[in-house]
mmCIF file with all atom_site columns, C-alpha atoms in Angstrom:
data_model
loop_
_atom_site.group_PDB
_atom_site.id
_atom_site.type_symbol
_atom_site.label_atom_id
_atom_site.label_alt_id
_atom_site.label_comp_id
_atom_site.label_asym_id
_atom_site.label_entity_id
_atom_site.label_seq_id
_atom_site.pdbx_PDB_ins_code
_atom_site.Cartn_x
_atom_site.Cartn_y
_atom_site.Cartn_z
_atom_site.occupancy
_atom_site.B_iso_or_equiv
_atom_site.pdbx_formal_charge
_atom_site.auth_seq_id
_atom_site.auth_comp_id
_atom_site.auth_asym_id
_atom_site.auth_atom_id
_atom_site.pdbx_PDB_model_num
ATOM 1   C CA . THR A 1 1   ? 35.358 -7.540  29.088 1.00 42.00 ? 1   THR A CA 1
ATOM 2   C CA . ALA A 1 2   ? 38.337 -9.063  27.327 1.00 48.00 ? 2   ALA A CA 1
ATOM 3   C CA . ILE A 1 3   ? 40.744 -11.498 28.911 1.00 44.00 ? 3   ILE A CA 1
ATOM 4   C CA . ASP A 1 4   ? 44.474 -11.619 28.225 1.00 57.00 ? 4   ASP A CA 1
ATOM 5   C CA . PRO A 1 5   ? 45.003 -14.306 25.572 1.00 54.00 ? 5   PRO A CA 1
ATOM 6   C CA . TRP A 1 6   ? 48.800 -14.332 25.993 1.00 64.00 ? 6   TRP A CA 1
ATOM 7   C CA . PRO A 1 7   ? 50.201 -15.849 29.184 1.00 68.00 ? 7   PRO A CA 1
ATOM 8   C CA . GLN A 1 8   ? 53.891 -15.344 29.971 1.00 71.00 ? 8   GLN A CA 1
ATOM 9   C CA . GLU A 1 9   ? 54.723 -18.823 28.642 1.00 77.00 ? 9   GLU A CA 1
ATOM 10  C CA . THR A 1 10  ? 53.347 -17.858 25.234 1.00 73.00 ? 10  THR A CA 1
ATOM 11  C CA . PHE A 1 11  ? 55.614 -14.800 25.092 1.00 67.00 ? 11  PHE A CA 1
ATOM 12  C CA . ALA A 1 12  ? 58.613 -16.966 25.970 1.00 74.00 ? 12  ALA A CA 1
ATOM 13  C CA . ALA A 1 13  ? 57.703 -19.529 23.301 1.00 76.00 ? 13  ALA A CA 1
ATOM 14  C CA . CYS A 1 14  ? 57.300 -16.769 20.721 1.00 72.00 ? 14  CYS A CA 1
ATOM 15  C CA . LEU A 1 15  ? 60.742 -15.383 21.451 1.00 72.00 ? 15  LEU A CA 1
ATOM 16  C CA . ASN A 1 16  ? 62.188 -18.887 21.120 1.00 73.00 ? 16  ASN A CA 1
ATOM 17  C CA . MET A 1 17  ? 60.575 -19.183 17.636 1.00 77.00 ? 17  MET A CA 1
ATOM 18  C CA . HIS A 1 18  ? 62.703 -16.373 16.224 1.00 78.00 ? 18  HIS A CA 1
ATOM 19  C CA . CYS A 1 19  ? 60.061 -13.717 16.568 1.00 84.00 ? 19  CYS A CA 1
ATOM 20  C CA . THR A 1 20  ? 61.240 -10.146 16.393 1.00 88.00 ? 20  THR A CA 1
ATOM 21  C CA . GLY A 1 21  ? 60.296 -7.784  19.159 1.00 87.00 ? 21  GLY A CA 1
ATOM 22  C CA . TRP A 1 22  ? 60.793 -4.223  20.288 1.00 90.00 ? 22  TRP A CA 1
ATOM 23  C CA . VAL A 1 23  ? 59.918 -2.528  23.539 1.00 88.00 ? 23  VAL A CA 1
ATOM 24  C CA . ILE A 1 24  ? 59.431 1.034   24.709 1.00 90.00 ? 24  ILE A CA 1
ATOM 25  C CA . VAL A 1 25  ? 60.733 1.814   28.180 1.00 90.00 ? 25  VAL A CA 1
ATOM 26  C CA . ASN A 1 26  ? 60.153 4.867   30.345 1.00 90.00 ? 26  ASN A CA 1
ATOM 27  C CA . ALA A 1 27  ? 62.744 6.824   32.333 1.00 91.00 ? 27  ALA A CA 1
ATOM 28  C CA . GLU A 1 28  ? 62.487 4.248   35.140 1.00 93.00 ? 28  GLU A CA 1
ATOM 29  C CA . GLN A 1 29  ? 63.321 1.463   32.648 1.00 92.00 ? 29  GLN A CA 1
ATOM 30  C CA . GLN A 1 30  ? 59.815 -0.032  32.893 1.00 89.00 ? 30  GLN A CA 1
ATOM 31  C CA . ILE A 1 31  ? 58.318 -1.515  29.738 1.00 87.00 ? 31  ILE A CA 1
ATOM 32  C CA . THR A 1 32  ? 55.473 0.723   28.593 1.00 89.00 ? 32  THR A CA 1
ATOM 33  C CA . GLY A 1 33  ? 54.861 -0.853  25.198 1.00 89.00 ? 33  GLY A CA 1
ATOM 34  C CA . PHE A 1 34  ? 55.928 -3.718  22.965 1.00 90.00 ? 34  PHE A CA 1
ATOM 35  C CA . ILE A 1 35  ? 55.409 -5.301  19.571 1.00 93.00 ? 35  ILE A CA 1
ATOM 36  C CA . LEU A 1 36  ? 56.160 -8.875  18.471 1.00 92.00 ? 36  LEU A CA 1
ATOM 37  C CA . SER A 1 37  ? 56.248 -10.018 14.860 1.00 94.00 ? 37  SER A CA 1
ATOM 38  C CA . LEU A 1 38  ? 57.234 -13.033 12.819 1.00 93.00 ? 38  LEU A CA 1
ATOM 39  C CA . ILE A 1 39  ? 58.512 -12.850 9.240  1.00 93.00 ? 39  ILE A CA 1
ATOM 40  C CA . HIS A 1 40  ? 58.040 -15.887 7.018  1.00 91.00 ? 40  HIS A CA 1
ATOM 41  C CA . THR A 1 41  ? 57.979 -16.194 3.219  1.00 90.00 ? 41  THR A CA 1
ATOM 42  C CA . LYS A 1 42  ? 57.904 -12.441 2.585  1.00 95.00 ? 42  LYS A CA 1
ATOM 43  C CA . GLU A 1 43  ? 55.059 -11.912 5.051  1.00 97.00 ? 43  GLU A CA 1
ATOM 44  C CA . CYS A 1 44  ? 55.168 -10.211 8.420  1.00 97.00 ? 44  CYS A CA 1
ATOM 45  C CA . HIS A 1 45  ? 52.601 -11.260 11.000 1.00 96.00 ? 45  HIS A CA 1
ATOM 46  C CA . ILE A 1 46  ? 52.191 -8.822  13.878 1.00 97.00 ? 46  ILE A CA 1
ATOM 47  C CA . LEU A 1 47  ? 51.579 -11.291 16.686 1.00 93.00 ? 47  LEU A CA 1
ATOM 48  C CA . ASN A 1 48  ? 51.031 -8.964  19.621 1.00 91.00 ? 48  ASN A CA 1
ATOM 49  C CA . PHE A 1 49  ? 51.227 -5.216  20.167 1.00 92.00 ? 49  PHE A CA 1
ATOM 50  C CA . ALA A 1 50  ? 50.319 -3.134  23.198 1.00 90.00 ? 50  ALA A CA 1
ATOM 51  C CA . ILE A 1 51  ? 50.960 0.200   24.888 1.00 91.00 ? 51  ILE A CA 1
ATOM 52  C CA . LEU A 1 52  ? 50.102 0.674   28.569 1.00 90.00 ? 52  LEU A CA 1
ATOM 53  C CA . PRO A 1 53  ? 46.959 2.828   28.936 1.00 89.00 ? 53  PRO A CA 1
ATOM 54  C CA . ALA A 1 54  ? 48.850 5.632   30.720 1.00 91.00 ? 54  ALA A CA 1
ATOM 55  C CA . TYR A 1 55  ? 51.137 5.973   27.675 1.00 92.00 ? 55  TYR A CA 1
ATOM 56  C CA . GLN A 1 56  ? 48.489 5.763   24.947 1.00 91.00 ? 56  GLN A CA 1
ATOM 57  C CA . HIS A 1 57  ? 47.467 8.724   22.739 1.00 92.00 ? 57  HIS A CA 1
ATOM 58  C CA . GLN A 1 58  ? 51.038 10.093  22.738 1.00 94.00 ? 58  GLN A CA 1
ATOM 59  C CA . GLY A 1 59  ? 52.110 8.727   19.351 1.00 95.00 ? 59  GLY A CA 1
ATOM 60  C CA . LEU A 1 60  ? 54.204 5.921   20.856 1.00 94.00 ? 60  LEU A CA 1
ATOM 61  C CA . GLY A 1 61  ? 52.095 3.144   19.350 1.00 94.00 ? 61  GLY A CA 1
ATOM 62  C CA . CYS A 1 62  ? 52.289 4.700   15.896 1.00 96.00 ? 62  CYS A CA 1
ATOM 63  C CA . GLN A 1 63  ? 56.069 5.086   16.162 1.00 96.00 ? 63  GLN A CA 1
ATOM 64  C CA . LEU A 1 64  ? 56.523 1.517   17.379 1.00 96.00 ? 64  LEU A CA 1
ATOM 65  C CA . LEU A 1 65  ? 54.274 0.055   14.682 1.00 97.00 ? 65  LEU A CA 1
ATOM 66  C CA . MET A 1 66  ? 55.950 2.038   11.896 1.00 97.00 ? 66  MET A CA 1
ATOM 67  C CA . HIS A 1 67  ? 59.389 0.981   13.174 1.00 96.00 ? 67  HIS A CA 1
ATOM 68  C CA . ALA A 1 68  ? 58.352 -2.683  13.131 1.00 97.00 ? 68  ALA A CA 1
ATOM 69  C CA . LEU A 1 69  ? 56.946 -2.348  9.593  1.00 97.00 ? 69  LEU A CA 1
ATOM 70  C CA . ARG A 1 70  ? 60.121 -0.632  8.317  1.00 96.00 ? 70  ARG A CA 1
ATOM 71  C CA . GLU A 1 71  ? 62.248 -3.378  9.858  1.00 96.00 ? 71  GLU A CA 1
ATOM 72  C CA . ALA A 1 72  ? 60.020 -6.077  8.349  1.00 96.00 ? 72  ALA A CA 1
ATOM 73  C CA . LYS A 1 73  ? 60.381 -4.495  4.914  1.00 96.00 ? 73  LYS A CA 1
ATOM 74  C CA . GLU A 1 74  ? 64.167 -4.380  5.326  1.00 96.00 ? 74  GLU A CA 1
ATOM 75  C CA . GLU A 1 75  ? 64.056 -8.098  6.189  1.00 95.00 ? 75  GLU A CA 1
ATOM 76  C CA . GLY A 1 76  ? 62.278 -8.797  2.895  1.00 96.00 ? 76  GLY A CA 1
ATOM 77  C CA . ALA A 1 77  ? 58.623 -8.786  3.912  1.00 97.00 ? 77  ALA A CA 1
ATOM 78  C CA . GLU A 1 78  ? 56.262 -7.493  1.240  1.00 98.00 ? 78  GLU A CA 1
ATOM 79  C CA . ASN A 1 79  ? 53.034 -7.591  3.260  1.00 98.00 ? 79  ASN A CA 1
ATOM 80  C CA . ALA A 1 80  ? 52.065 -7.379  6.914  1.00 98.00 ? 80  ALA A CA 1
ATOM 81  C CA . TYR A 1 81  ? 49.057 -8.949  8.594  1.00 98.00 ? 81  TYR A CA 1
ATOM 82  C CA . LEU A 1 82  ? 47.441 -8.769  12.000 1.00 98.00 ? 82  LEU A CA 1
ATOM 83  C CA . GLU A 1 83  ? 44.231 -9.510  13.846 1.00 97.00 ? 83  GLU A CA 1
ATOM 84  C CA . VAL A 1 84  ? 42.455 -6.919  15.984 1.00 97.00 ? 84  VAL A CA 1
ATOM 85  C CA . ARG A 1 85  ? 39.403 -7.191  18.209 1.00 95.00 ? 85  ARG A CA 1
ATOM 86  C CA . ALA A 1 86  ? 36.357 -5.893  16.354 1.00 97.00 ? 86  ALA A CA 1
ATOM 87  C CA . SER A 1 87  ? 35.557 -3.715  19.392 1.00 95.00 ? 87  SER A CA 1
ATOM 88  C CA . ASN A 1 88  ? 39.022 -2.090  19.532 1.00 95.00 ? 88  ASN A CA 1
ATOM 89  C CA . THR A 1 89  ? 38.194 1.025   17.526 1.00 95.00 ? 89  THR A CA 1
ATOM 90  C CA . VAL A 1 90  ? 41.259 2.930   18.779 1.00 92.00 ? 90  VAL A CA 1
ATOM 91  C CA . ALA A 1 91  ? 43.620 0.235   17.495 1.00 94.00 ? 91  ALA A CA 1
ATOM 92  C CA . ILE A 1 92  ? 41.705 -0.077  14.222 1.00 97.00 ? 92  ILE A CA 1
ATOM 93  C CA . ALA A 1 93  ? 42.126 3.671   13.633 1.00 96.00 ? 93  ALA A CA 1
ATOM 94  C CA . LEU A 1 94  ? 45.864 3.378   14.327 1.00 96.00 ? 94  LEU A CA 1
ATOM 95  C CA . TYR A 1 95  ? 46.210 0.503   11.861 1.00 97.00 ? 95  TYR A CA 1
ATOM 96  C CA . GLN A 1 96  ? 44.231 2.353   9.191  1.00 97.00 ? 96  GLN A CA 1
ATOM 97  C CA . LYS A 1 97  ? 46.554 5.338   9.647  1.00 95.00 ? 97  LYS A CA 1
ATOM 98  C CA . ALA A 1 98  ? 49.432 2.935   8.955  1.00 96.00 ? 98  ALA A CA 1
ATOM 99  C CA . ARG A 1 99  ? 47.728 1.857   5.663  1.00 96.00 ? 99  ARG A CA 1
ATOM 100 C CA . PHE A 1 100 ? 46.229 -1.417  6.897  1.00 98.00 ? 100 PHE A CA 1
ATOM 101 C CA . PHE A 1 101 ? 42.929 -2.461  5.334  1.00 98.00 ? 101 PHE A CA 1
ATOM 102 C CA . SER A 1 102 ? 40.400 -5.157  6.188  1.00 98.00 ? 102 SER A CA 1
ATOM 103 C CA . VAL A 1 103 ? 40.727 -8.473  4.367  1.00 98.00 ? 103 VAL A CA 1
ATOM 104 C CA . GLY A 1 104 ? 38.381 -10.603 6.441  1.00 98.00 ? 104 GLY A CA 1
ATOM 105 C CA . ILE A 1 105 ? 36.801 -11.579 9.733  1.00 98.00 ? 105 ILE A CA 1
ATOM 106 C CA . ARG A 1 106 ? 37.822 -14.391 12.060 1.00 96.00 ? 106 ARG A CA 1
ATOM 107 C CA . LYS A 1 107 ? 34.591 -15.345 13.824 1.00 97.00 ? 107 LYS A CA 1
ATOM 108 C CA . ALA A 1 108 ? 34.776 -15.909 17.601 1.00 96.00 ? 108 ALA A CA 1
ATOM 109 C CA . TYR A 1 109 ? 38.581 -15.515 17.536 1.00 92.00 ? 109 TYR A CA 1
ATOM 110 C CA . TYR A 1 110 ? 39.198 -13.804 20.885 1.00 90.00 ? 110 TYR A CA 1
ATOM 111 C CA . PRO A 1 111 ? 38.041 -15.135 24.261 1.00 88.00 ? 111 PRO A CA 1
ATOM 112 C CA . LEU A 1 112 ? 35.920 -12.968 26.524 1.00 89.00 ? 112 LEU A CA 1
ATOM 113 C CA . ILE A 1 113 ? 34.911 -13.612 30.109 1.00 87.00 ? 113 ILE A CA 1
ATOM 114 C CA . ALA A 1 114 ? 31.982 -15.919 30.846 1.00 89.00 ? 114 ALA A CA 1
ATOM 115 C CA . GLY A 1 115 ? 32.905 -18.196 27.938 1.00 88.00 ? 115 GLY A CA 1
ATOM 116 C CA . LYS A 1 116 ? 31.893 -15.713 25.258 1.00 93.00 ? 116 LYS A CA 1
ATOM 117 C CA . ARG A 1 117 ? 34.017 -14.880 22.224 1.00 95.00 ? 117 ARG A CA 1
ATOM 118 C CA . GLU A 1 118 ? 34.659 -11.843 20.028 1.00 95.00 ? 118 GLU A CA 1
ATOM 119 C CA . ASP A 1 119 ? 35.355 -11.587 16.311 1.00 97.00 ? 119 ASP A CA 1
ATOM 120 C CA . ALA A 1 120 ? 38.718 -10.452 15.000 1.00 97.00 ? 120 ALA A CA 1
ATOM 121 C CA . ILE A 1 121 ? 39.172 -8.262  11.959 1.00 98.00 ? 121 ILE A CA 1
ATOM 122 C CA . LEU A 1 122 ? 42.030 -9.483  9.779  1.00 98.00 ? 122 LEU A CA 1
ATOM 123 C CA . LEU A 1 123 ? 44.012 -6.526  8.444  1.00 99.00 ? 123 LEU A CA 1
ATOM 124 C CA . ALA A 1 124 ? 46.732 -6.383  5.799  1.00 98.00 ? 124 ALA A CA 1
ATOM 125 C CA . CYS A 1 125 ? 49.245 -3.795  4.637  1.00 98.00 ? 125 CYS A CA 1
ATOM 126 C CA . ASN A 1 126 ? 51.366 -3.738  1.473  1.00 98.00 ? 126 ASN A CA 1
ATOM 127 C CA . LEU A 1 127 ? 54.842 -2.752  2.660  1.00 98.00 ? 127 LEU A CA 1
ATOM 128 C CA . ASN A 1 128 ? 55.965 -1.818  -0.857 1.00 93.00 ? 128 ASN A CA 1
ATOM 129 C CA . SER A 1 129 ? 53.348 0.887   -1.394 1.00 83.00 ? 129 SER A CA 1
ATOM 130 C CA . GLU A 1 130 ? 54.268 4.524   -0.848 1.00 64.00 ? 130 GLU A CA 1
ATOM 131 C CA . GLN A 1 131 ? 53.469 5.983   2.540  1.00 53.00 ? 131 GLN A CA 1
#
């Protein structure tokens, strides 16, 4: 079982570092999804991205990701990068649909419970290629 690697303080620090973020809210104005990215030297790093389980498989994640990538391209980014848990096959499929491809593995990148760790797959996307 995975543990949450991002405490609230980390989110706050990210926002103070000029990260860009978008949220999806439901009719009750509750956050149901978010994405955070950082653009530096023509590269966009997707730092964190999540959709609440009750709102998954409705196309919201795809829309949010594509919006973030379009915005990054408009800001001058040429490539986007992210890490994803090797076990997160649903997210990997979403990223592949958005033209991300594997460029490497980060061994023991994510913490798991009981002191174990999980590999991350490093994915990249050329924002200048045709969709």
